[in-house]
Amino acid sequence: MPWKMSRVEWGSVLLLSMSLGIVMWQVELPLLMHQHPDWDTKIEPYRYALHVHAFFGMMALLVAPFQFISEFRQHSPRLHRYLGRTYVASILISAPIAIYIASTHLQNEERLAVIAQALLWMSTTCFALYYAIKRHWTAHKIWIARSYALCLSFVLSRLATDVLHYSFSPQSGGNAAMVWLMSLLLICLADVWSCQIQHRTN
């Protein structure tokens, strides 16, 4: 029997795909094609590190949605495990590069926020991997949801600041405040989603 997705799952995937597509079209592709001279000058010292970070971050973003579809896990368990390993490997490459870039090229407040976000991203992913190895599936789902929430915070931060042109004033924390807000908000939403899934299956 072919696997099906609920309306909520379809809606979530559609919303994510639209957000990701907009960010790619409006932000990432122009940056890659050198269409923003100001940005080119800013990122020149770490251009290649940034591209590697973005590539593996995008890999994690594209792989993860399939992992949350229950029918997909049931009908393709081997592919589910393969994509899970790809997701973990992508983050363990992308997050340390983010820490390197933040440590060497960002200003103090934004540096702290990005480093904390990257460390949380790696930590939640490692906890998810640990519980998968131990076959503690409830804990695994909670931690992988938190991991992907942090993954999504990048897309929504870029959508807010670079597409919708909304940002906090320097007095309110600037880009650092946006990173903290998106990270904490999405982790809370991930925990709410995990609780709903647990309640539904009990």
Short mmCIF file of N, CA and C in Angstrom, two decimals, residues 94-175:
data_model
loop_
_atom_site.label_atom_id
_atom_site.label_comp_id
_atom_site.label_asym_id
_atom_site.label_seq_id
_atom_site.Cartn_x
_atom_site.Cartn_y
_atom_site.Cartn_z
N SER A 94 28.52 20.91 8.93
CA SER A 94 28.07 22.29 8.80
C SER A 94 28.21 23.10 10.08
N ALA A 95 27.83 22.51 11.22
CA ALA A 95 27.83 23.27 12.49
C ALA A 95 29.23 23.71 12.92
N PRO A 96 30.26 22.84 12.89
CA PRO A 96 31.60 23.33 13.26
C PRO A 96 32.11 24.45 12.36
N ILE A 97 31.73 24.42 11.08
CA ILE A 97 32.14 25.51 10.18
C ILE A 97 31.47 26.81 10.60
N ALA A 98 30.20 26.71 11.02
CA ALA A 98 29.50 27.90 11.52
C ALA A 98 30.21 28.46 12.75
N ILE A 99 30.68 27.58 13.62
CA ILE A 99 31.41 28.03 14.82
C ILE A 99 32.71 28.72 14.41
N TYR A 100 33.41 28.15 13.43
CA TYR A 100 34.65 28.76 12.95
C TYR A 100 34.40 30.15 12.38
N ILE A 101 33.39 30.27 11.51
CA ILE A 101 33.09 31.56 10.90
C ILE A 101 32.70 32.58 11.96
N ALA A 102 31.84 32.17 12.90
CA ALA A 102 31.40 33.09 13.96
C ALA A 102 32.57 33.52 14.83
N SER A 103 33.45 32.58 15.16
CA SER A 103 34.57 32.87 16.06
C SER A 103 35.57 33.84 15.45
N THR A 104 35.71 33.80 14.14
CA THR A 104 36.79 34.57 13.50
C THR A 104 36.30 35.80 12.74
N HIS A 105 34.99 35.89 12.43
CA HIS A 105 34.55 36.96 11.54
C HIS A 105 33.31 37.73 11.97
N LEU A 106 32.61 37.30 13.00
CA LEU A 106 31.40 38.01 13.41
C LEU A 106 31.65 38.89 14.63
N GLN A 107 30.76 39.86 14.80
CA GLN A 107 30.86 40.76 15.95
C GLN A 107 30.43 40.04 17.23
N ASN A 108 30.73 40.65 18.37
CA ASN A 108 30.61 39.97 19.67
C ASN A 108 29.24 39.36 19.92
N GLU A 109 28.16 40.18 19.83
CA GLU A 109 26.83 39.67 20.18
C GLU A 109 26.39 38.59 19.21
N GLU A 110 26.55 38.83 17.92
CA GLU A 110 26.15 37.85 16.92
C GLU A 110 27.03 36.60 17.00
N ARG A 111 28.31 36.80 17.31
CA ARG A 111 29.23 35.66 17.46
C ARG A 111 28.74 34.71 18.53
N LEU A 112 28.38 35.23 19.69
CA LEU A 112 27.91 34.39 20.79
C LEU A 112 26.64 33.64 20.40
N ALA A 113 25.70 34.35 19.76
CA ALA A 113 24.43 33.73 19.38
C ALA A 113 24.63 32.60 18.38
N VAL A 114 25.45 32.83 17.36
CA VAL A 114 25.67 31.81 16.32
C VAL A 114 26.42 30.61 16.88
N ILE A 115 27.41 30.86 17.73
CA ILE A 115 28.15 29.74 18.34
C ILE A 115 27.23 28.90 19.22
N ALA A 116 26.40 29.58 20.02
CA ALA A 116 25.45 28.85 20.89
C ALA A 116 24.46 28.06 20.05
N GLN A 117 23.97 28.66 18.97
CA GLN A 117 23.02 27.96 18.10
C GLN A 117 23.67 26.72 17.47
N ALA A 118 24.90 26.86 16.98
CA ALA A 118 25.60 25.73 16.36
C ALA A 118 25.88 24.62 17.36
N LEU A 119 26.27 24.99 18.58
CA LEU A 119 26.52 23.98 19.62
C LEU A 119 25.23 23.25 19.99
N LEU A 120 24.14 23.99 20.10
CA LEU A 120 22.85 23.35 20.37
C LEU A 120 22.44 22.44 19.22
N TRP A 121 22.70 22.88 17.99
CA TRP A 121 22.38 22.09 16.81
C TRP A 121 23.11 20.75 16.83
N MET A 122 24.40 20.81 17.12
CA MET A 122 25.19 19.57 17.21
C MET A 122 24.73 18.71 18.39
N SER A 123 24.49 19.34 19.54
CA SER A 123 24.14 18.59 20.74
C SER A 123 22.81 17.87 20.59
N THR A 124 21.81 18.58 20.08
CA THR A 124 20.50 17.93 19.91
C THR A 124 20.58 16.79 18.90
N THR A 125 21.39 16.98 17.87
CA THR A 125 21.56 15.92 16.86
C THR A 125 22.27 14.71 17.45
N CYS A 126 23.29 14.95 18.25
CA CYS A 126 24.01 13.83 18.88
C CYS A 126 23.13 13.08 19.87
N PHE A 127 22.29 13.81 20.62
CA PHE A 127 21.35 13.14 21.52
C PHE A 127 20.36 12.29 20.71
N ALA A 128 19.88 12.83 19.59
CA ALA A 128 18.96 12.07 18.75
C ALA A 128 19.63 10.79 18.23
N LEU A 129 20.88 10.91 17.81
CA LEU A 129 21.63 9.74 17.33
C LEU A 129 21.83 8.73 18.44
N TYR A 130 22.18 9.20 19.63
CA TYR A 130 22.41 8.33 20.78
C TYR A 130 21.15 7.50 21.09
N TYR A 131 19.99 8.18 21.12
CA TYR A 131 18.76 7.47 21.47
C TYR A 131 18.30 6.54 20.33
N ALA A 132 18.68 6.88 19.10
CA ALA A 132 18.37 5.96 18.00
C ALA A 132 19.21 4.68 18.12
N ILE A 133 20.48 4.84 18.47
CA ILE A 133 21.35 3.67 18.66
C ILE A 133 20.83 2.81 19.81
N LYS A 134 20.36 3.48 20.87
CA LYS A 134 19.82 2.76 22.04
C LYS A 134 18.39 2.26 21.80
N ARG A 135 17.81 2.64 20.65
CA ARG A 135 16.45 2.25 20.28
C ARG A 135 15.40 2.77 21.27
N HIS A 136 15.67 3.94 21.84
CA HIS A 136 14.70 4.65 22.66
C HIS A 136 13.98 5.64 21.76
N TRP A 137 12.94 5.18 21.07
CA TRP A 137 12.37 5.93 19.96
C TRP A 137 11.64 7.19 20.39
N THR A 138 11.02 7.17 21.56
CA THR A 138 10.32 8.37 22.02
C THR A 138 11.30 9.52 22.25
N ALA A 139 12.39 9.23 22.95
CA ALA A 139 13.41 10.25 23.19
C ALA A 139 14.07 10.67 21.87
N HIS A 140 14.27 9.70 20.99
CA HIS A 140 14.87 10.01 19.69
C HIS A 140 14.02 11.02 18.93
N LYS A 141 12.71 10.82 18.91
CA LYS A 141 11.83 11.74 18.17
C LYS A 141 11.86 13.14 18.78
N ILE A 142 11.92 13.22 20.10
CA ILE A 142 11.97 14.53 20.77
C ILE A 142 13.23 15.29 20.37
N TRP A 143 14.37 14.60 20.41
CA TRP A 143 15.64 15.28 20.14
C TRP A 143 15.83 15.58 18.67
N ILE A 144 15.34 14.70 17.79
CA ILE A 144 15.50 14.98 16.36
C ILE A 144 14.59 16.15 15.96
N ALA A 145 13.44 16.27 16.61
CA ALA A 145 12.57 17.43 16.34
C ALA A 145 13.25 18.72 16.78
N ARG A 146 13.92 18.70 17.92
CA ARG A 146 14.66 19.89 18.37
C ARG A 146 15.80 20.22 17.42
N SER A 147 16.48 19.18 16.95
CA SER A 147 17.58 19.38 16.01
C SER A 147 17.09 20.04 14.73
N TYR A 148 15.99 19.53 14.19
CA TYR A 148 15.49 20.09 12.94
C TYR A 148 14.91 21.48 13.14
N ALA A 149 14.38 21.75 14.33
CA ALA A 149 13.91 23.10 14.64
C ALA A 149 15.05 24.10 14.53
N LEU A 150 16.22 23.73 15.04
CA LEU A 150 17.38 24.61 14.93
C LEU A 150 17.85 24.73 13.49
N CYS A 151 17.68 23.67 12.73
CA CYS A 151 17.99 23.70 11.31
C CYS A 151 17.09 24.71 10.60
N LEU A 152 15.82 24.69 10.94
CA LEU A 152 14.85 25.59 10.31
C LEU A 152 15.04 27.04 10.74
N SER A 153 15.63 27.25 11.91
CA SER A 153 15.79 28.62 12.39
C SER A 153 16.64 29.45 11.43
N PHE A 154 17.57 28.79 10.72
CA PHE A 154 18.37 29.50 9.73
C PHE A 154 17.48 30.04 8.62
N VAL A 155 16.61 29.17 8.09
CA VAL A 155 15.74 29.57 6.98
C VAL A 155 14.83 30.72 7.40
N LEU A 156 14.20 30.60 8.57
CA LEU A 156 13.24 31.62 8.99
C LEU A 156 13.93 32.93 9.37
N SER A 157 15.16 32.84 9.90
CA SER A 157 15.92 34.06 10.19
C SER A 157 16.24 34.81 8.90
N ARG A 158 16.68 34.06 7.88
CA ARG A 158 16.98 34.68 6.58
C ARG A 158 15.70 35.22 5.93
N LEU A 159 14.62 34.49 6.08
CA LEU A 159 13.35 34.95 5.51
C LEU A 159 12.94 36.27 6.15
N ALA A 160 13.09 36.37 7.46
CA ALA A 160 12.69 37.59 8.17
C ALA A 160 13.59 38.77 7.84
N THR A 161 14.91 38.56 7.90
CA THR A 161 15.84 39.68 7.78
C THR A 161 16.16 40.05 6.33
N ASP A 162 16.37 39.04 5.47
CA ASP A 162 16.86 39.32 4.11
C ASP A 162 15.77 39.36 3.05
N VAL A 163 14.60 38.76 3.33
CA VAL A 163 13.50 38.77 2.36
C VAL A 163 12.42 39.76 2.79
N LEU A 164 11.96 39.63 4.04
CA LEU A 164 10.93 40.53 4.54
C LEU A 164 11.50 41.84 5.09
N HIS A 165 12.84 41.88 5.23
CA HIS A 165 13.57 43.07 5.69
C HIS A 165 13.10 43.54 7.06
N TYR A 166 12.84 42.55 7.92
CA TYR A 166 12.51 42.88 9.31
C TYR A 166 13.70 42.50 10.18
N SER A 167 14.12 43.42 11.00
CA SER A 167 15.23 43.12 11.91
C SER A 167 15.08 43.95 13.17
N PHE A 168 15.71 43.50 14.23
CA PHE A 168 15.72 44.25 15.48
C PHE A 168 16.75 45.37 15.39
N SER A 169 16.47 46.44 16.08
CA SER A 169 17.43 47.54 16.12
C SER A 169 18.67 47.11 16.89
N PRO A 170 19.80 47.79 16.66
CA PRO A 170 21.00 47.45 17.43
C PRO A 170 20.79 47.52 18.94
N GLN A 171 19.94 48.46 19.36
CA GLN A 171 19.66 48.59 20.80
C GLN A 171 18.88 47.39 21.33
N SER A 172 18.13 46.71 20.44
CA SER A 172 17.34 45.54 20.85
C SER A 172 18.06 44.22 20.60
N GLY A 173 19.28 44.29 20.11
CA GLY A 173 20.07 43.07 19.93
C GLY A 173 20.43 42.74 18.50
N GLY A 174 19.80 43.42 17.52
CA GLY A 174 20.16 43.23 16.12
C GLY A 174 20.01 41.80 15.64
N ASN A 175 20.95 41.34 14.81
CA ASN A 175 20.90 39.99 14.26
C ASN A 175 20.98 38.92 15.33
#
